[in-house]
Amino acid sequence: MQNFMFSNPTKILFGEGQIQALADLIPTHARVLLTYGGGSIKKNGVYDQVVNALTGKTWFEFSGIEPNPHYETLMKAVDLVKQEKIDFLLPVGGGSVIDGTKLIAAAVNFDGEPWDILAKHAPFHSALPIGCVLTLPATGTESNGNSVVTKAATQEKLSFGSPLVYPQFAILDPTTTYSLPPRQIANGVVDAFVHIMEQYLTYPVDAKVQDRFAEGLLMTLIEEGPRALEEPTNYNIRANVMWAATMALNGLIGVGVPQDWATHMIGHELTAMHGLDHAQTLAVVLPAVMQHQRGPKRDKLLQYGRRVWGLDLSDEDALIDAAIAQTRQFFEAMGTPTRLQGYGVGRESIPKLVDMLVKHQLIALGEHGLITPEASREILELAA
Amino acid sequence: MQNFMFSNPTKILFGEGQIQALADLIPTHARVLLTYGGGSIKKNGVYDQVVNALTGKTWFEFSGIEPNPHYETLMKAVDLVKQEKIDFLLPVGGGSVIDGTKLIAAAVNFDGEPWDILAKHAPFHSALPIGCVLTLPATGTESNGNSVVTKAATQEKLSFGSPLVYPQFAILDPTTTYSLPPRQIANGVVDAFVHIMEQYLTYPVDAKVQDRFAEGLLMTLIEEGPRALEEPTNYNIRANVMWAATMALNGLIGVGVPQDWATHMIGHELTAMHGLDHAQTLAVVLPAVMQHQRGPKRDKLLQYGRRVWGLDLSDEDALIDAAIAQTRQFFEAMGTPTRLQGYGVGRESIPKLVDMLVKHQLIALGEHGLITPEASREILELAA
């Protein structure tokens, strides 16, 4: 096991009816900015619950934060924050709304062009406090310090992370997910699944707790993911998916172990260039990474196949083939195609995607730094 | 799944060499009280590492905190804290040192007799900050707000808990455990195992992540516990045991699920009356609780037998018998007898133990509150 530091300050309030706790969680004299996306929270009653809990507080709202939140949009929110002297941010929505609001928090007092926080890893020394209401289990952003933002002008999708943008609290009410379209639940399950795999499917360092936790989360998503589609208002299924997605990326399963993240890096280029949903890109790239890296990942692929899928084959290569096939089949069962062609993306895009990886200096990906642009090209060919 | 709030503010620093981080973790101008036990940290080099890291800081020391820390001893430390205007507490040791120091932290500004914090659940509104160095993986106290203290005068062993006494940081260096006597490692493994069982072996509420995490921790301890005895200086084995013990009782696996704790409550009386080590009492009581409560715990006993021990028997009652037998065998393999007679405690003690449970109002134990004094008597008979 590798040395590590672990700390996660986010307070989780989980369960039906927890939104009303906002009244106590947000400081009495705060000037609050409620941020949200396209307005689905107005249809499913979440907006009304939030507004009700904010009774007596001074609050403003900013809507229209897109999926893959646009830098340009977020900068308009920064203007509003400055104008209204906002001192508490309350994103209500999924990963994009929360990620975007993290950049708002960091940008408000940033001296210079805030895009540099993403493009140049420019340091920032303060951020507005954030508390969030999660309505789409997927990214884990509700209890971590990470954010991914897209610049619409250049179609660049970049990330930043800082302990300063951990939400102080996160409210997770599984009933808020009942009205999500199937595609969004599917995306959430696939996204969380791949977050776990990025921290698990590397090489063994004898970190038994981390491995068992990761495997437990994977098994939970495999068990509950398809059921979440079949029974959208089954509370416990939604609760299990929601809690698994949070645990998948709150830092815990990744302590003391090597991490990969090549699938995410390659996937980001696919979203930026072709507009695929984030999770769709992961469903396409992960099986190809598993296939391409089956040598370096051999021991963990075998462990994954045996423990997570219960595979029992004496031929190890056949077992790895089966583990990859099961993974692909699971994504497909969630309604998420696992080939580029399933999204109308042809092989002719591959050189351009590789060029973008090079432009973003993503030239030594994976836990060993072995995934060169050439390897990324081969991976994308395997995903075609 | 039940509604829950989860928050754990303790920063964990894990791995060899982390003790030196104390220099940065403790505020520069703090007046520090280093607390410890019988002096084993002076033999194994931990004391020297800590003192070295404290170079340049103002610090004092208080030694002699016993296993099952005595209230009377801790009150002497409170006097020293007041006399030297201590404002930061640094326990270095196992669960007893850290638990005891939590009471010191709470007692310093308590108005009245601090024993009331335990005996009457008297509220306290502040506590000195604590940072700890753990040298014995077992209780999880390094990242929770719980403490158990014994009043020597009356042999009463009581507990208290508060968010105010969570350590701000916990340093976990597995190499500090190399020199532990086998009995202490065995106790630690058994203690952590039973902590998990108290949160897991109740009745199903369809909390799949919590169940998988608990099972993963149990499997890790089963795998690593005996090896920790055989290979005392194997880093990864000690690291896995240490991390499993922390995760066993930092609150995470117990969120949203019913909890039991009958084994602990009955066990505390055994320690108070007969001086058994805490873990020894758990090894005695848990198998008897499993047997006595096999009706109410049936579903979870079956799940435990199948998933944790890999039992595959068509006769469900035989499967439960086997699961209990495996548990008993595991404790015995750790060198921890699982019968009262193994510690020279005869059946004649049982009525007196039950009287003490009644005196402490522990008359409706377990996740259903069904364990009456009569049931406790039956459990102790099964443990004889």
PDB file of N, CA, C and O in Angstrom, chain A residues 37-61:
ATOM      1  N   GLY A  37     -29.773  24.199 -13.542  1.00  0.00           N
ATOM      2  CA  GLY A  37     -29.553  23.945 -14.965  1.00  0.00           C
ATOM      3  C   GLY A  37     -30.712  24.379 -15.834  1.00  0.00           C
ATOM      4  O   GLY A  37     -31.131  25.535 -15.800  1.00  0.00           O
ATOM      5  N   GLY A  38     -31.276  23.430 -16.554  1.00  0.00           N
ATOM      6  CA  GLY A  38     -32.290  23.759 -17.553  1.00  0.00           C
ATOM      7  C   GLY A  38     -33.697  23.868 -17.017  1.00  0.00           C
ATOM      8  O   GLY A  38     -34.634  24.101 -17.770  1.00  0.00           O
ATOM      9  N   GLY A  39     -33.875  23.669 -15.744  1.00  0.00           N
ATOM     10  CA  GLY A  39     -35.203  23.884 -15.190  1.00  0.00           C
ATOM     11  C   GLY A  39     -35.962  22.621 -14.823  1.00  0.00           C
ATOM     12  O   GLY A  39     -37.120  22.698 -14.400  1.00  0.00           O
ATOM     13  N   SER A  40     -35.322  21.446 -14.946  1.00  0.00           N
ATOM     14  CA  SER A  40     -36.039  20.214 -14.566  1.00  0.00           C
ATOM     15  C   SER A  40     -36.418  20.242 -13.084  1.00  0.00           C
ATOM     16  O   SER A  40     -37.425  19.647 -12.691  1.00  0.00           O
ATOM     17  N   ILE A  41     -35.632  20.968 -12.271  1.00  0.00           N
ATOM     18  CA  ILE A  41     -35.971  21.028 -10.841  1.00  0.00           C
ATOM     19  C   ILE A  41     -37.271  21.794 -10.603  1.00  0.00           C
ATOM     20  O   ILE A  41     -37.859  21.683  -9.532  1.00  0.00           O
ATOM     21  N   LYS A  42     -37.707  22.571 -11.608  1.00  0.00           N
ATOM     22  CA  LYS A  42     -38.998  23.246 -11.447  1.00  0.00           C
ATOM     23  C   LYS A  42     -40.154  22.284 -11.726  1.00  0.00           C
ATOM     24  O   LYS A  42     -41.262  22.452 -11.219  1.00  0.00           O
ATOM     25  N   LYS A  43     -39.875  21.274 -12.568  1.00  0.00           N
ATOM     26  CA  LYS A  43     -40.936  20.321 -12.909  1.00  0.00           C
ATOM     27  C   LYS A  43     -41.117  19.247 -11.839  1.00  0.00           C
ATOM     28  O   LYS A  43     -42.213  18.760 -11.611  1.00  0.00           O
ATOM     29  N   ASN A  44     -39.997  18.840 -11.201  1.00  0.00           N
ATOM     30  CA  ASN A  44     -40.102  17.700 -10.271  1.00  0.00           C
ATOM     31  C   ASN A  44     -40.297  18.099  -8.817  1.00  0.00           C
ATOM     32  O   ASN A  44     -40.259  17.251  -7.926  1.00  0.00           O
ATOM     33  N   GLY A  45     -40.488  19.409  -8.578  1.00  0.00           N
ATOM     34  CA  GLY A  45     -40.799  19.829  -7.216  1.00  0.00           C
ATOM     35  C   GLY A  45     -39.586  20.152  -6.358  1.00  0.00           C
ATOM     36  O   GLY A  45     -39.731  20.655  -5.239  1.00  0.00           O
ATOM     37  N   VAL A  46     -38.389  19.882  -6.856  1.00  0.00           N
ATOM     38  CA  VAL A  46     -37.189  20.135  -6.049  1.00  0.00           C
ATOM     39  C   VAL A  46     -37.003  21.642  -5.839  1.00  0.00           C
ATOM     40  O   VAL A  46     -36.682  22.095  -4.726  1.00  0.00           O
ATOM     41  N   TYR A  47     -37.221  22.415  -6.892  1.00  0.00           N
ATOM     42  CA  TYR A  47     -37.093  23.873  -6.784  1.00  0.00           C
ATOM     43  C   TYR A  47     -38.000  24.406  -5.672  1.00  0.00           C
ATOM     44  O   TYR A  47     -37.567  25.184  -4.822  1.00  0.00           O
ATOM     45  N   ASP A  48     -39.232  23.945  -5.673  1.00  0.00           N
ATOM     46  CA  ASP A  48     -40.177  24.418  -4.645  1.00  0.00           C
ATOM     47  C   ASP A  48     -39.718  24.026  -3.242  1.00  0.00           C
ATOM     48  O   ASP A  48     -39.826  24.821  -2.303  1.00  0.00           O
ATOM     49  N   GLN A  49     -39.209  22.819  -3.100  1.00  0.00           N
ATOM     50  CA  GLN A  49     -38.709  22.384  -1.785  1.00  0.00           C
ATOM     51  C   GLN A  49     -37.547  23.267  -1.332  1.00  0.00           C
ATOM     52  O   GLN A  49     -37.454  23.639  -0.158  1.00  0.00           O
ATOM     53  N   VAL A  50     -36.657  23.580  -2.273  1.00  0.00           N
ATOM     54  CA  VAL A  50     -35.491  24.406  -1.931  1.00  0.00           C
ATOM     55  C   VAL A  50     -35.939  25.816  -1.547  1.00  0.00           C
ATOM     56  O   VAL A  50     -35.521  26.357  -0.518  1.00  0.00           O
ATOM     57  N   VAL A  51     -36.797  26.393  -2.377  1.00  0.00           N
ATOM     58  CA  VAL A  51     -37.277  27.754  -2.118  1.00  0.00           C
ATOM     59  C   VAL A  51     -37.981  27.815  -0.762  1.00  0.00           C
ATOM     60  O   VAL A  51     -37.791  28.758   0.015  1.00  0.00           O
ATOM     61  N   ASN A  52     -38.742  26.791  -0.488  1.00  0.00           N
ATOM     62  CA  ASN A  52     -39.438  26.727   0.796  1.00  0.00           C
ATOM     63  C   ASN A  52     -38.448  26.722   1.959  1.00  0.00           C
ATOM     64  O   ASN A  52     -38.620  27.426   2.967  1.00  0.00           O
ATOM     65  N   ALA A  53     -37.375  25.943   1.804  1.00  0.00           N
ATOM     66  CA  ALA A  53     -36.373  25.857   2.879  1.00  0.00           C
ATOM     67  C   ALA A  53     -35.585  27.155   3.015  1.00  0.00           C
ATOM     68  O   ALA A  53     -34.974  27.413   4.061  1.00  0.00           O
ATOM     69  N   LEU A  54     -35.575  27.976   1.961  1.00  0.00           N
ATOM     70  CA  LEU A  54     -34.817  29.230   1.994  1.00  0.00           C
ATOM     71  C   LEU A  54     -35.641  30.392   2.556  1.00  0.00           C
ATOM     72  O   LEU A  54     -35.146  31.526   2.633  1.00  0.00           O
ATOM     73  N   THR A  55     -36.850  30.104   2.952  1.00  0.00           N
ATOM     74  CA  THR A  55     -37.734  31.151   3.477  1.00  0.00           C
ATOM     75  C   THR A  55     -37.029  31.974   4.559  1.00  0.00           C
ATOM     76  O   THR A  55     -36.451  31.407   5.485  1.00  0.00           O
ATOM     77  N   GLY A  56     -37.082  33.292   4.391  1.00  0.00           N
ATOM     78  CA  GLY A  56     -36.464  34.156   5.393  1.00  0.00           C
ATOM     79  C   GLY A  56     -35.017  34.490   5.095  1.00  0.00           C
ATOM     80  O   GLY A  56     -34.435  35.360   5.747  1.00  0.00           O
ATOM     81  N   LYS A  57     -34.423  33.784   4.141  1.00  0.00           N
ATOM     82  CA  LYS A  57     -33.033  34.090   3.783  1.00  0.00           C
ATOM     83  C   LYS A  57     -33.007  35.007   2.555  1.00  0.00           C
ATOM     84  O   LYS A  57     -33.976  35.106   1.814  1.00  0.00           O
ATOM     85  N   THR A  58     -31.879  35.659   2.368  1.00  0.00           N
ATOM     86  CA  THR A  58     -31.692  36.499   1.183  1.00  0.00           C
ATOM     87  C   THR A  58     -31.075  35.646   0.087  1.00  0.00           C
ATOM     88  O   THR A  58     -29.955  35.156   0.237  1.00  0.00           O
ATOM     89  N   TRP A  59     -31.828  35.473  -0.993  1.00  0.00           N
ATOM     90  CA  TRP A  59     -31.280  34.595  -2.030  1.00  0.00           C
ATOM     91  C   TRP A  59     -31.613  35.090  -3.423  1.00  0.00           C
ATOM     92  O   TRP A  59     -32.562  35.835  -3.648  1.00  0.00           O
ATOM     93  N   PHE A  60     -30.774  34.671  -4.354  1.00  0.00           N
ATOM     94  CA  PHE A  60     -30.887  35.020  -5.767  1.00  0.00           C
ATOM     95  C   PHE A  60     -30.791  33.709  -6.551  1.00  0.00           C
ATOM     96  O   PHE A  60     -30.474  32.673  -5.974  1.00  0.00           O
ATOM     97  N   GLU A  61     -31.063  33.799  -7.843  1.00  0.00           N
ATOM     98  CA  GLU A  61     -30.914  32.558  -8.599  1.00  0.00           C
ATOM     99  C   GLU A  61     -30.246  32.796  -9.939  1.00  0.00           C
ATOM    100  O   GLU A  61     -30.303  33.888 -10.507  1.00  0.00           O
TER     101      GLU A  61
END
